[in-house]
mmCIF file of C-alpha atoms and ligand atoms in Angstrom:
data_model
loop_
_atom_site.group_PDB
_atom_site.id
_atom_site.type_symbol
_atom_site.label_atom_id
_atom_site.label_comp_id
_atom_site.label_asym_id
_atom_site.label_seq_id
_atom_site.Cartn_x
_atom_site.Cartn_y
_atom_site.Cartn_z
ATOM 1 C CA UNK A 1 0.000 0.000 0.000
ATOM 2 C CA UNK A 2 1.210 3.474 -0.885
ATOM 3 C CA UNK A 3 0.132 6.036 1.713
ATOM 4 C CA UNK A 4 0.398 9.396 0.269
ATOM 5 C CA UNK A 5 1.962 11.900 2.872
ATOM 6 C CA UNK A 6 0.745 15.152 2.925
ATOM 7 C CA UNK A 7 3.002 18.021 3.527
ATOM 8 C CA UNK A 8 1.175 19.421 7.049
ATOM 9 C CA UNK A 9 3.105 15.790 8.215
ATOM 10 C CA UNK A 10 7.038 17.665 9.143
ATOM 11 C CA UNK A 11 9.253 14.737 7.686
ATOM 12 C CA UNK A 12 10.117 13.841 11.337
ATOM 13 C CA UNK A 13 6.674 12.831 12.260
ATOM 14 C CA UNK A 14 5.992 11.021 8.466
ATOM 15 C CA UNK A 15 6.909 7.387 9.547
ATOM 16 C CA UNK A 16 4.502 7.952 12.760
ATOM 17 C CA UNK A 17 1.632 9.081 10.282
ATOM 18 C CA UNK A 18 2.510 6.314 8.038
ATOM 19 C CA UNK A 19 2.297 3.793 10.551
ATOM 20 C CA UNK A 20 -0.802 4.558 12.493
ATOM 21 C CA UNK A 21 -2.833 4.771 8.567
ATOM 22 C CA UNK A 22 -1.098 1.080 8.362
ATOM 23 C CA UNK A 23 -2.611 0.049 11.781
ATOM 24 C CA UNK A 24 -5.878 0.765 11.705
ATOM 25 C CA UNK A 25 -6.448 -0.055 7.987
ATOM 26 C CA UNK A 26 -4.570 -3.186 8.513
ATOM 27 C CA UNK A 27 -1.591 -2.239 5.598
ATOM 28 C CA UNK A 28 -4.713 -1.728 2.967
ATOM 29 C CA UNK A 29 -5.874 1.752 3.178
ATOM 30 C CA UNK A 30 -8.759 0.980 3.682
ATOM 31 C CA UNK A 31 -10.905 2.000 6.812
ATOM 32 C CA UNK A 32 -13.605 -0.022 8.497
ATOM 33 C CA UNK A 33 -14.417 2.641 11.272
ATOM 34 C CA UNK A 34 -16.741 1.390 14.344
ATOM 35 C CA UNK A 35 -18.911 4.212 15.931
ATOM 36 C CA UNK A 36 -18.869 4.952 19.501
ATOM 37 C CA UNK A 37 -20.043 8.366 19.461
ATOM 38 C CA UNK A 38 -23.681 8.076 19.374
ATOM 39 C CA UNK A 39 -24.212 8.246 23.358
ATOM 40 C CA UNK A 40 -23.458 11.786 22.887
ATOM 41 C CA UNK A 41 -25.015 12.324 19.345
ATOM 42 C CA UNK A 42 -28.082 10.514 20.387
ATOM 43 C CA UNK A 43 -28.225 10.484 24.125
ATOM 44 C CA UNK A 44 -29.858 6.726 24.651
ATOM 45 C CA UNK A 45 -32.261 6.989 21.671
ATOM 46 C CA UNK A 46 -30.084 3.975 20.453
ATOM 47 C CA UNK A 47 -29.466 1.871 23.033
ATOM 48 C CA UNK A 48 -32.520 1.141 24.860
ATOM 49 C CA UNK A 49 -35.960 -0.425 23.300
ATOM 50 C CA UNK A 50 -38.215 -3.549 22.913
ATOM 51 C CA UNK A 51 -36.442 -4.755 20.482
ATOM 52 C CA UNK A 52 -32.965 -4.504 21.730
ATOM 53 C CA UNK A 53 -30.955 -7.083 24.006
ATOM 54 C CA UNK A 54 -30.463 -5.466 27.535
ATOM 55 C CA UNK A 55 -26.682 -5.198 26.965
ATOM 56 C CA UNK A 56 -26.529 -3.157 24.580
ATOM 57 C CA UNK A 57 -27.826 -0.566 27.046
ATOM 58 C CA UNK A 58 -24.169 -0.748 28.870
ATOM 59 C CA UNK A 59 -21.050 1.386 27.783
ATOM 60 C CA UNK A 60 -19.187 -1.277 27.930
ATOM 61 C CA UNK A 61 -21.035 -3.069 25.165
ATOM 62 C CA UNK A 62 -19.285 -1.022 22.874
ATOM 63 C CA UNK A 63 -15.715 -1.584 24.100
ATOM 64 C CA UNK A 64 -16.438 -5.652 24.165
ATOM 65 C CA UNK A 65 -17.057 -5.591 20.531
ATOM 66 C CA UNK A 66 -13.915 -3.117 19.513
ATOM 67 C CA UNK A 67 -11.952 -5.498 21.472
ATOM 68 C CA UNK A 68 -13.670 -8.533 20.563
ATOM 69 C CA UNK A 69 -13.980 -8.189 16.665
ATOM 70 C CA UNK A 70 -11.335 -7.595 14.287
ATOM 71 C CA UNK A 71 -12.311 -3.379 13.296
ATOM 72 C CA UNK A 72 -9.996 -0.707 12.057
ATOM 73 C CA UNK A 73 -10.460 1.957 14.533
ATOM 74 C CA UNK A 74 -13.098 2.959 17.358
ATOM 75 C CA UNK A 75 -14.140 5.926 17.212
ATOM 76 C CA UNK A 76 -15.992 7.796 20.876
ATOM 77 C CA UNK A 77 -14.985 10.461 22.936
ATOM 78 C CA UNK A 78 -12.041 11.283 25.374
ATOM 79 C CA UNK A 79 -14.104 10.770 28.339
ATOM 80 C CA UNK A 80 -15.326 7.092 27.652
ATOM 81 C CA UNK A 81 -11.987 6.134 26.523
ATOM 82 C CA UNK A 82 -10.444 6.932 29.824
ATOM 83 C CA UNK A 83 -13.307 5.593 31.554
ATOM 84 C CA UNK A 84 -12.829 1.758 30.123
ATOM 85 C CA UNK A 85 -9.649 2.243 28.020
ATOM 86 C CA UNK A 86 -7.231 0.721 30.870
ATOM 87 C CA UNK A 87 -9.524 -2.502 30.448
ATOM 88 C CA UNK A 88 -9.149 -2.468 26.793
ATOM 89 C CA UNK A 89 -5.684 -1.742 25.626
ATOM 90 C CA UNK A 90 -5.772 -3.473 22.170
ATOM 91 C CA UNK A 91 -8.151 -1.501 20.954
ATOM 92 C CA UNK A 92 -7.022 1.030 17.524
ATOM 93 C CA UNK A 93 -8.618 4.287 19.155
ATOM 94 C CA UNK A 94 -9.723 8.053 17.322
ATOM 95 C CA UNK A 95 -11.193 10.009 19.582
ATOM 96 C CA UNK A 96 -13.840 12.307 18.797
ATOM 97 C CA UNK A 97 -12.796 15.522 19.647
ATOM 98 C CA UNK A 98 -16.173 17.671 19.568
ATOM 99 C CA UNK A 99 -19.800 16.243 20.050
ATOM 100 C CA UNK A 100 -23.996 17.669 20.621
ATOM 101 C CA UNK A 101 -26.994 16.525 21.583
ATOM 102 C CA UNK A 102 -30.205 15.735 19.427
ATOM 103 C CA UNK A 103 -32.365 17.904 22.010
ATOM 104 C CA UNK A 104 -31.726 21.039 20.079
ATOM 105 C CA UNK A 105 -34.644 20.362 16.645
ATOM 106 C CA UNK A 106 -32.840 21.550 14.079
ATOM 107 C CA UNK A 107 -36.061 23.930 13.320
ATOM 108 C CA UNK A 108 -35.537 25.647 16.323
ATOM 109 C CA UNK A 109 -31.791 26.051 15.973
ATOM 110 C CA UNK A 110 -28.936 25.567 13.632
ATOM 111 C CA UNK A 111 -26.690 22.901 14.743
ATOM 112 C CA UNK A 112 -23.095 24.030 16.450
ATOM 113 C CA UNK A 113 -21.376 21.101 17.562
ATOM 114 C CA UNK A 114 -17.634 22.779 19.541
ATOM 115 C CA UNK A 115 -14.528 21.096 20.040
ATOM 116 C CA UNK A 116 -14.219 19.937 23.435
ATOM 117 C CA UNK A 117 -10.816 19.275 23.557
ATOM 118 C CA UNK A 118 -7.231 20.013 22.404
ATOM 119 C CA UNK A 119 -5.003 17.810 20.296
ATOM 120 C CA UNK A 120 -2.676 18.333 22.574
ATOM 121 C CA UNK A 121 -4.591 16.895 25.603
ATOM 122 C CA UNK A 122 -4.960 13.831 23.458
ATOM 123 C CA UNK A 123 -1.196 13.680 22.831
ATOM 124 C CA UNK A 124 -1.181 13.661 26.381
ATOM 125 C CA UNK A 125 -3.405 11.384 27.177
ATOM 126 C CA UNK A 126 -1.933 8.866 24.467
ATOM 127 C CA UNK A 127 1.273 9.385 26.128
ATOM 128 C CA UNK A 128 0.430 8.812 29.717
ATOM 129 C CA UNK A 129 -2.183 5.895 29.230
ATOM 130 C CA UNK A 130 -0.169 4.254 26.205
ATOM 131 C CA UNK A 131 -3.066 3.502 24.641
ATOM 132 C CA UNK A 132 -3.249 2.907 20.820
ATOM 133 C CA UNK A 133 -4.517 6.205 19.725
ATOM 134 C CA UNK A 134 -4.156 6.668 15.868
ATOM 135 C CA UNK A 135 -6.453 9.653 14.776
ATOM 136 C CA UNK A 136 -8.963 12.140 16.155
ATOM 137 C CA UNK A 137 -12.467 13.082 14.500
ATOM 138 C CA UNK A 138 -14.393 16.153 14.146
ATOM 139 C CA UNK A 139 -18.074 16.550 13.097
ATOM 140 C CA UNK A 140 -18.571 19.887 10.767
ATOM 141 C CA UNK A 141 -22.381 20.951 9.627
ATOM 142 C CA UNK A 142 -22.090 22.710 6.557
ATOM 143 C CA UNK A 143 -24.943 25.255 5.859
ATOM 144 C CA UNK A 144 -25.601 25.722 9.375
ATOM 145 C CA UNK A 145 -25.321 29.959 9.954
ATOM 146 C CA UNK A 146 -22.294 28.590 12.719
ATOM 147 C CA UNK A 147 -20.235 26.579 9.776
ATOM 148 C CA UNK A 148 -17.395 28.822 9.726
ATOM 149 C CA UNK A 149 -16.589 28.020 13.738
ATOM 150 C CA UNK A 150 -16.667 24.028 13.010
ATOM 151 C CA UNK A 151 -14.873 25.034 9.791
ATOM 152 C CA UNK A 152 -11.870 26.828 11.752
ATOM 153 C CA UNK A 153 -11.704 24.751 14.527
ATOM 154 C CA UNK A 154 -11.644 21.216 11.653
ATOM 155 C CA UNK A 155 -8.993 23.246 9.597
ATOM 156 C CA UNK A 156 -6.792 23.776 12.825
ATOM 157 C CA UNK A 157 -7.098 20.183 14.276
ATOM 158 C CA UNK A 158 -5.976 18.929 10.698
ATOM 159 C CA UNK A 159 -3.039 20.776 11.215
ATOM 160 C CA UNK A 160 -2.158 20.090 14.673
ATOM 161 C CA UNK A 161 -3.031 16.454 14.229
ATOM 162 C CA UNK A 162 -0.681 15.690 11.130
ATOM 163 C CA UNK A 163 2.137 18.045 13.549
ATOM 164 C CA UNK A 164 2.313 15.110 15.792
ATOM 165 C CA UNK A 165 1.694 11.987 13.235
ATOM 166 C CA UNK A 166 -2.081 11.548 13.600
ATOM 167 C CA UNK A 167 -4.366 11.355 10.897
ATOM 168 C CA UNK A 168 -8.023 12.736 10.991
ATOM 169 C CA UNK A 169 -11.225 11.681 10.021
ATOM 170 C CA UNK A 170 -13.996 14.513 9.468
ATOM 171 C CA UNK A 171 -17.438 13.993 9.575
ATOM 172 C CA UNK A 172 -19.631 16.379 7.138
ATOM 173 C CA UNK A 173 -22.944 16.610 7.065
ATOM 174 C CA UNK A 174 -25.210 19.485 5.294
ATOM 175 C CA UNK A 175 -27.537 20.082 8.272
ATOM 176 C CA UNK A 176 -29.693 23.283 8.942
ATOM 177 C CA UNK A 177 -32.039 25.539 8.584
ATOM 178 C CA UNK A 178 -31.099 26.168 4.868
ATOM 179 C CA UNK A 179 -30.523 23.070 3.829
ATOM 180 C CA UNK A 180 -33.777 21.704 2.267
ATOM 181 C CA UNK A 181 -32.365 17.967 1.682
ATOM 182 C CA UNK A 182 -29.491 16.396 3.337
ATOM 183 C CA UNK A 183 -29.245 13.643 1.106
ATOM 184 C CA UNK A 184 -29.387 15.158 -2.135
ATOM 185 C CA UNK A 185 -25.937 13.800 -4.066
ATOM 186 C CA UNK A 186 -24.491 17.166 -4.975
ATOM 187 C CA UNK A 187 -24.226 18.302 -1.924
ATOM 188 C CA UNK A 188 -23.177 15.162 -0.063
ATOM 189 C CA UNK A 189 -20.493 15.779 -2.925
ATOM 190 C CA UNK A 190 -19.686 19.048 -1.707
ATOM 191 C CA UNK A 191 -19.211 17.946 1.398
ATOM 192 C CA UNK A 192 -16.564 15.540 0.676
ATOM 193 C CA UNK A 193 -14.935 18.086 -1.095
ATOM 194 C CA UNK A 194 -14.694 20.393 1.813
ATOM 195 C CA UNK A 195 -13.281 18.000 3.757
ATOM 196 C CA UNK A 196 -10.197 17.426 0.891
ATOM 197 C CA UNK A 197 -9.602 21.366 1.393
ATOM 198 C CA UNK A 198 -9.607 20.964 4.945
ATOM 199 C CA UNK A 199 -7.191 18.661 4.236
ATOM 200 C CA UNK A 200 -8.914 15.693 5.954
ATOM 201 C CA UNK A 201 -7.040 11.865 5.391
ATOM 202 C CA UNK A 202 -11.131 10.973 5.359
ATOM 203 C CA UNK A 203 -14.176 12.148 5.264
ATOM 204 C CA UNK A 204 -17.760 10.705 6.486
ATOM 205 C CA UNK A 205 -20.784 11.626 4.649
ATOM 206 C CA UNK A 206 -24.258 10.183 4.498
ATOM 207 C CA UNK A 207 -24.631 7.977 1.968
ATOM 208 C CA UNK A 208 -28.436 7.700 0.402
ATOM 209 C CA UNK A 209 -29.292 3.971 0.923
ATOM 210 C CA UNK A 210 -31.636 3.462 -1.799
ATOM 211 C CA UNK A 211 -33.514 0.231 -3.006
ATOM 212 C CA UNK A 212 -31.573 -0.513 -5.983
ATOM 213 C CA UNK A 213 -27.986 -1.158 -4.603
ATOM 214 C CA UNK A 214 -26.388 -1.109 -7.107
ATOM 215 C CA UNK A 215 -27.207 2.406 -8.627
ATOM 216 C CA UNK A 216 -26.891 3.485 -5.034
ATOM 217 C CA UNK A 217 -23.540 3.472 -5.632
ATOM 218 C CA UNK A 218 -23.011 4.369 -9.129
ATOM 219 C CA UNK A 219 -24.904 7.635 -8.010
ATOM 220 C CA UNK A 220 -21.968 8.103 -5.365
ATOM 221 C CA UNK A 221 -19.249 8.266 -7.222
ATOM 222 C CA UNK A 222 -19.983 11.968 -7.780
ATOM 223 C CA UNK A 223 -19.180 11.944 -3.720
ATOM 224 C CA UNK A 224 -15.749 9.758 -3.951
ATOM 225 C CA UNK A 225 -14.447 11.701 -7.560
ATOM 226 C CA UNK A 226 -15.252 15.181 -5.397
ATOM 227 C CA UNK A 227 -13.275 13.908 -2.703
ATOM 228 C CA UNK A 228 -10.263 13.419 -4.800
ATOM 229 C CA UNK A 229 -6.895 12.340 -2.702
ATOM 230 C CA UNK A 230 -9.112 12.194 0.671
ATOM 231 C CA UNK A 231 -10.431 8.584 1.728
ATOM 232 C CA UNK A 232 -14.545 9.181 1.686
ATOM 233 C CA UNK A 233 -16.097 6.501 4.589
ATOM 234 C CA UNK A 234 -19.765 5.986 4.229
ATOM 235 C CA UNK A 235 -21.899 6.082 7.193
ATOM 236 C CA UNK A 236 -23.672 3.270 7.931
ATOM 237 C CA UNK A 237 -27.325 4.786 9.346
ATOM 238 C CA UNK A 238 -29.940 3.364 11.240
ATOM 239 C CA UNK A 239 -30.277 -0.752 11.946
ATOM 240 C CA UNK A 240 -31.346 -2.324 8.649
ATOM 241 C CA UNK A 241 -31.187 -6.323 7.399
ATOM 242 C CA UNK A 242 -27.706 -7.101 7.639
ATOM 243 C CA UNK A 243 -27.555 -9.042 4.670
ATOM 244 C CA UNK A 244 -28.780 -6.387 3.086
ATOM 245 C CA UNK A 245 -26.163 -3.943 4.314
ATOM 246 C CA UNK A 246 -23.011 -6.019 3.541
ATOM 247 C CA UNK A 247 -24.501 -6.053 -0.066
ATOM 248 C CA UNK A 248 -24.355 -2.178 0.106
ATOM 249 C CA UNK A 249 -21.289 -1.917 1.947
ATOM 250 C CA UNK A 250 -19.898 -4.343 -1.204
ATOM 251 C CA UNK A 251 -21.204 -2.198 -3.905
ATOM 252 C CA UNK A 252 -19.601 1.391 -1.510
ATOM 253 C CA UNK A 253 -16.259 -0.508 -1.731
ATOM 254 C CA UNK A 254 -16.599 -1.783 -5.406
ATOM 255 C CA UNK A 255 -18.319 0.289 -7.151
ATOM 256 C CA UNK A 256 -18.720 3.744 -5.712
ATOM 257 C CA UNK A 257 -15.372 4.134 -5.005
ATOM 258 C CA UNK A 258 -15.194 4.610 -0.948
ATOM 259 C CA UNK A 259 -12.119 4.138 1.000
ATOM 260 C CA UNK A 260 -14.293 2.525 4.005
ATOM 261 C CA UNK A 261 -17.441 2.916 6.149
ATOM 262 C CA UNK A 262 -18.099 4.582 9.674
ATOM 263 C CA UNK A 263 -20.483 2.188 10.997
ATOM 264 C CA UNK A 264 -22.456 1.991 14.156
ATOM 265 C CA UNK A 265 -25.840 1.459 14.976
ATOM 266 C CA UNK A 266 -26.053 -1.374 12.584
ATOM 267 C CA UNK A 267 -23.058 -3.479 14.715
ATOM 268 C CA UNK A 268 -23.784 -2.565 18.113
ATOM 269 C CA UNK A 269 -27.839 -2.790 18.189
ATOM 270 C CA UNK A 270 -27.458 -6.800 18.623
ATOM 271 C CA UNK A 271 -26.096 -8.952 21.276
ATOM 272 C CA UNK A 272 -22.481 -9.248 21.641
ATOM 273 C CA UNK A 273 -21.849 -12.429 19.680
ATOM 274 C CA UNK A 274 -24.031 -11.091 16.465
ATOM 275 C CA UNK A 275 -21.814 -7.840 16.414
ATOM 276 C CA UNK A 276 -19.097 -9.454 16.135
ATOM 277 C CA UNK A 277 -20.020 -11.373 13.398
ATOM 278 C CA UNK A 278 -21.027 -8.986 11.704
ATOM 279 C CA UNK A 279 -17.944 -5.718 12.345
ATOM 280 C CA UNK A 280 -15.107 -9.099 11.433
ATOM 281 C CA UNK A 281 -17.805 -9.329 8.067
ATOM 282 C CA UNK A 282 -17.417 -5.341 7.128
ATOM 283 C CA UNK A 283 -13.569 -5.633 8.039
ATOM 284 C CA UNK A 284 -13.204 -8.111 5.613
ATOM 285 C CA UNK A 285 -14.607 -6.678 2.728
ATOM 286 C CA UNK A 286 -13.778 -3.057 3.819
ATOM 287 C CA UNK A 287 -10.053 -4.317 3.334
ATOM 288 C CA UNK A 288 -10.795 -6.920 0.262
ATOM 289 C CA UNK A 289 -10.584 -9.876 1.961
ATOM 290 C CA UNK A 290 -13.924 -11.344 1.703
HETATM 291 P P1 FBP B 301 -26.687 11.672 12.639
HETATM 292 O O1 FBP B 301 -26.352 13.002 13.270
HETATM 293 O O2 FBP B 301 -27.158 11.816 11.225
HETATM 294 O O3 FBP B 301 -27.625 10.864 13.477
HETATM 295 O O4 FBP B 301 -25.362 10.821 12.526
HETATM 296 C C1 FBP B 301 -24.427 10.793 13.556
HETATM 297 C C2 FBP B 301 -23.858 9.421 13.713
HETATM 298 O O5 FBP B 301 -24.786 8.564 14.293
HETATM 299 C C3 FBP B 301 -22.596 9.493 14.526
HETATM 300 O O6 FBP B 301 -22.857 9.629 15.860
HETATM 301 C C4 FBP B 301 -21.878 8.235 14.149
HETATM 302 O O7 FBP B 301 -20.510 8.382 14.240
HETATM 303 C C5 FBP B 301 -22.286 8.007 12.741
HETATM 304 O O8 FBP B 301 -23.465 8.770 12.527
HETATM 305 C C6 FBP B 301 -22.396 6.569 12.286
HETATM 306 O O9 FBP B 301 -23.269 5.831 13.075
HETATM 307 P P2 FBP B 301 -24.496 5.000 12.501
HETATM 308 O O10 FBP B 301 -23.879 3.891 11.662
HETATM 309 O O11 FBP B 301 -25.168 4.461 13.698
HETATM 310 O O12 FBP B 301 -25.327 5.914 11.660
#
């Protein structure tokens, strides 16, 4: 695998970068990214309900199946990592580095989602707990009136992430009182092409799961062609058949041209055993290996 190096990496930090893209794509490039970051995103929307196994209703739940299945990277916040981290040490970590609530309509108010902490405090932290730490994650709404604070404070973690050999994932969504339709290609497209300028190593978008598959994909390759030299991941939404989703997760890889997927919900609504069947699944053909 080549891993191109961009030049915010200072040469003395490039095999660090190099290395943690190897890790947590597993030498391929490719990026199977579990989703942690919902208990903040969602609050416990996801976690409790008739239908769901009591577990899943414990933090710990998630950290079982990072540990347990063979993903790329988890991706939650600072604050749960330290929490269970110690218990979990071979787990490929990002942490999320800003995070809001769904209590806030988006009628009532445009979304502002604010960094809540520093690269540097997760240098730290990586440093003092020697966990595996490879990247850090920022959510930016584009078209909300407050984009141009989520666009500084993305453009400035880019830079001091690559500073000190991490690479970052960005999520993008269009999301506001302007925007009339979230899912509407173009400006999904847009959005991955925001996060090249930011100069993101990947970006997360929605991706419109429609009932043809296979033109679901062909339709996103506006999405991956926008997002030129920066890996687009497509998000995996709410709980669906999973047969169903590995056959859209095949056609992302194969046909629409995504570097990987940043998958949640549909892993971790199911008992412990089932989720890991099903994240070792996505790894595999995430990294062409099925
Ligand atoms: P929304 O704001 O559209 O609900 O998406 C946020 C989110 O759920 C993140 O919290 C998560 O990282 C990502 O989407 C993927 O999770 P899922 O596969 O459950 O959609």
């Amino acid at each position: 695998m080549n891993i191109q190096i961009p030049l915010t990496v200072p040469k003395s930090k490039a095999a660090e970068y190099t290395n943690n893209i190897k890790k947590a794509t597993h030498g391929t490039g490719k990026l199977m990214l579990f989703a942690g970051d919902q208990k903040v995103e969602h609050m416990n929307d996801d976690l409790v309900g008739a239908s769901l196994p009591a577990e899943v209703a414990d933090p710990e739940h998630y950290f079982k199946i990072a540990s347990g299945a063979d993903i790329g990277i988890f991706a939650t916040h600072l604050g749960t990592i330290a929490r269970y981290g110690g218990d979990y040490k071979n787990v490929p970590y990002l942490v999320k580095l800003n995070g809001k609530t769904n209590l806030i309509p988006k009628e009532n108010h445009d979304p502002l989602s604010r960094q809540w902490v520093d690269v540097a405090d997760v240098v730290r932290f990586k440093k003092d707990s020697g966990l595996n730490i490879y990247a850090v994650g920022y959510t930016i709404y584009l078209g909300s009136e407050f984009e141009s604070i989520m666009l500084h404070q993305a453009a400035q973690i880019v830079v001091d992430a690559h500073q000190h050999g991490l690479f970052v994932v960005l999520w993008i969504y269009p999301r506001g009182k302007a925007v009339s339709n979230e899912k509407d290609i173009h400006t999904i497209a847009g959005c991955a092409g925001i996060g090249m300028s930011l100069g993101a190593d990947f970006v997360k978008v929605i991706y419109p799961y429609g009932d043809d598959i296979k033109q679901s994909a062909e339709n996103f390759r506006e999405v991956t062609t926008a997002a030129g030299r920066t890996g687009v991941l497509c998000v995996g939404g709410s709980k669906q058949d999973s047969e169903k989703y590995l056959e859209h997760v095949r056609e992302q890889m194969n046909t629409a041209g995504a570097r990987g997927i940043a998958v949640g919900r549909n892993i971790y609504q199911q008992s412990l055993n089932d989720a890991i069947d099903l994240a070792n699944k996505l790894t595999a053909i995430v990294e062409g290996r099925e």
